[in-house]
Amino acid sequence: MSKGRVTSGMRPTGSLHLGNLLGALNNWVRLQDEYECFYFIVDWHALTTPGGGDAVGYEHVGELQDRVREMAIDWVAGGLDPEKCSIFVQSHIPEVAELHLLFSMITPLGWLERNPTYKEMILGYKIDSPSYGLLGYPTLQSADILAYKGEYVPVGKDQEAHVNMTRDLAQRFNSLYGAKVFPITQTLLTEVPKVPGTDSVDKKMSKSAGNYIALSFTEEETAETVRNMFTDPTKIRKNDKGHPDGCVVFAFHGIYNKGEFAVVRDECEKGLRGCVDCKKQLAGRMNEALAPVRARRRDLEANPGRIREILHAGAMHAREIARDTLDEVRDVMNLPPRGSS
Ligand code: TRP
Ligand code: SF4
């Protein structure tokens, strides 16, 4: 019996932070035991926007290779096992570019223009002159998924519209060419625990907001970031009664110190716990939880050949599958066969 296929990608933002780990990555790690998983770093998608500041983009490609590499290291350090899933770089699979081209012929412009994330990206990145590639972002994403006939796509709610378009495109292709080449892809909505930013419980941890703890942080950097976290501003002395619900430190106790969560609340509210100690305790718990990830990270950093090997092996496997898909696609579209080349 063949396992269902899972495909998912992330833009190469470099080293992951706790929000990425607790959200997407832990979920991917769980899926690798039950499904045949294809996980890729979408370097082409990074080129759909100009970049600038800390972000890579078509005007800022200087850091692209490093960001891809850092992300791959953190995927493996975070628990993706190259023996169980395929880990690779999007642009190492030229078949995806070919599929994107063919899909671009049958993607109605209206679908792309209506895509809500297109408008958000233009506003969010303040893009004056959006490119053809940016408009086609979901078509490229569909090619990413369908080159491997992905049935399930674990992503957050913000990506649902893209997966829905993938499904529409697969159906359109199948019905145009009277063949069931592509599956009907489903979103596996990731139930992400809310990981707040280090600056506010009302914000999400994100690289661009700078309110994050990266997996690449040392124990001391982690402790220092915890020391600077936003707490209840009315609680100044240990015996002041606190309000844990607006406190970032408290929110993280809920993730890294679940067993004592109720105790932390109680002691804070009754003025039996000071913020300095509360933060020390949290940093200790976080550093404990992150120790194995950091150890794997150090090993991979010390052995640069290893991550290259992992990405190479992943791409070899993914390409085999994508080649078969493209053979089928060219065949049903009646493109002239390429002979034995
Ligand atoms: N668009 C996704 C994001 O911004 C990344 C992505 C690219 C992706 N291709 C994909 C996700 C294929 C799932 C499947 O997060
Ligand atoms: Fe936050 Fe802990 Fe201080 Fe309470 S004691 S305000 S939970 S840091």
PDB file of C-alpha atoms and ligand atoms in Angstrom, residues 7-11 28 38 40-42 45 90 117 121 125 137-138 140-146 152-156 158-159 162-163 166, ligand 1:
ATOM      1  CA  THR A   7       4.368  18.347  -0.202  1.00  0.00           C
ATOM      2  CA  SER A   8       5.269  21.630   1.400  1.00  0.00           C
ATOM      3  CA  GLY A   9       7.737  24.452   1.009  1.00  0.00           C
ATOM      4  CA  MET A  10       9.126  27.427   2.877  1.00  0.00           C
ATOM      5  CA  ARG A  11      10.719  30.592   1.594  1.00  0.00           C
ATOM      6  CA  TRP A  28       6.193  18.255   9.229  1.00  0.00           C
ATOM      7  CA  PHE A  38       8.557  16.165  -0.077  1.00  0.00           C
ATOM      8  CA  PHE A  40      11.573  21.953  -0.309  1.00  0.00           C
ATOM      9  CA  ILE A  41      13.104  25.384   0.154  1.00  0.00           C
ATOM     10  CA  VAL A  42      11.477  27.668  -2.395  1.00  0.00           C
ATOM     11  CA  HIS A  45       9.545  31.999  -4.816  1.00  0.00           C
ATOM     12  CA  GLN A  90      13.040  23.939  -5.352  1.00  0.00           C
ATOM     13  CA  THR A 117      -2.099  37.199  -0.991  1.00  0.00           C
ATOM     14  CA  MET A 121       2.258  41.173  -0.795  1.00  0.00           C
ATOM     15  CA  TYR A 125       6.397  44.710   0.697  1.00  0.00           C
ATOM     16  CA  TYR A 137       3.236  32.933  -7.577  1.00  0.00           C
ATOM     17  CA  PRO A 138       0.347  30.472  -7.034  1.00  0.00           C
ATOM     18  CA  LEU A 140       4.516  28.139  -9.465  1.00  0.00           C
ATOM     19  CA  GLN A 141       3.294  26.834  -6.119  1.00  0.00           C
ATOM     20  CA  SER A 142       0.847  24.552  -7.947  1.00  0.00           C
ATOM     21  CA  ALA A 143       3.732  23.213 -10.022  1.00  0.00           C
ATOM     22  CA  ASP A 144       5.670  22.585  -6.783  1.00  0.00           C
ATOM     23  CA  ILE A 145       2.843  20.503  -5.421  1.00  0.00           C
ATOM     24  CA  LEU A 146       1.664  18.744  -8.553  1.00  0.00           C
ATOM     25  CA  TYR A 152      -1.828  16.873   1.104  1.00  0.00           C
ATOM     26  CA  VAL A 153      -0.241  20.221   1.796  1.00  0.00           C
ATOM     27  CA  PRO A 154       0.429  21.119   5.426  1.00  0.00           C
ATOM     28  CA  VAL A 155       0.306  24.901   5.599  1.00  0.00           C
ATOM     29  CA  GLY A 156      -1.253  27.674   7.646  1.00  0.00           C
ATOM     30  CA  ASP A 158      -2.745  32.139   4.896  1.00  0.00           C
ATOM     31  CA  GLN A 159      -1.825  29.596   2.229  1.00  0.00           C
ATOM     32  CA  HIS A 162      -3.062  28.873  -3.022  1.00  0.00           C
ATOM     33  CA  VAL A 163      -3.897  25.256  -2.335  1.00  0.00           C
ATOM     34  CA  THR A 166      -3.842  24.211  -7.088  1.00  0.00           C
TER      35      THR A 166
HETATM   36  N1  TRP B   1       3.851  29.989  -0.618  1.00  0.00           N
HETATM   37  C1  TRP B   1       4.370  29.306   0.519  1.00  0.00           C
HETATM   38  C2  TRP B   1       4.647  30.320   1.633  1.00  0.00           C
HETATM   39  O1  TRP B   1       4.836  31.478   1.346  1.00  0.00           O
HETATM   40  C3  TRP B   1       5.621  28.537   0.202  1.00  0.00           C
HETATM   41  C4  TRP B   1       5.414  27.476  -0.824  1.00  0.00           C
HETATM   42  C5  TRP B   1       5.906  27.488  -2.085  1.00  0.00           C
HETATM   43  C6  TRP B   1       4.694  26.269  -0.662  1.00  0.00           C
HETATM   44  N2  TRP B   1       5.551  26.336  -2.728  1.00  0.00           N
HETATM   45  C7  TRP B   1       4.805  25.574  -1.894  1.00  0.00           C
HETATM   46  C8  TRP B   1       3.950  25.726   0.380  1.00  0.00           C
HETATM   47  C9  TRP B   1       4.184  24.351  -2.088  1.00  0.00           C
HETATM   48  C10 TRP B   1       3.316  24.509   0.183  1.00  0.00           C
HETATM   49  C11 TRP B   1       3.448  23.812  -1.043  1.00  0.00           C
HETATM   50  O2  TRP B   1       4.694  29.938   2.771  1.00  0.00           O
END
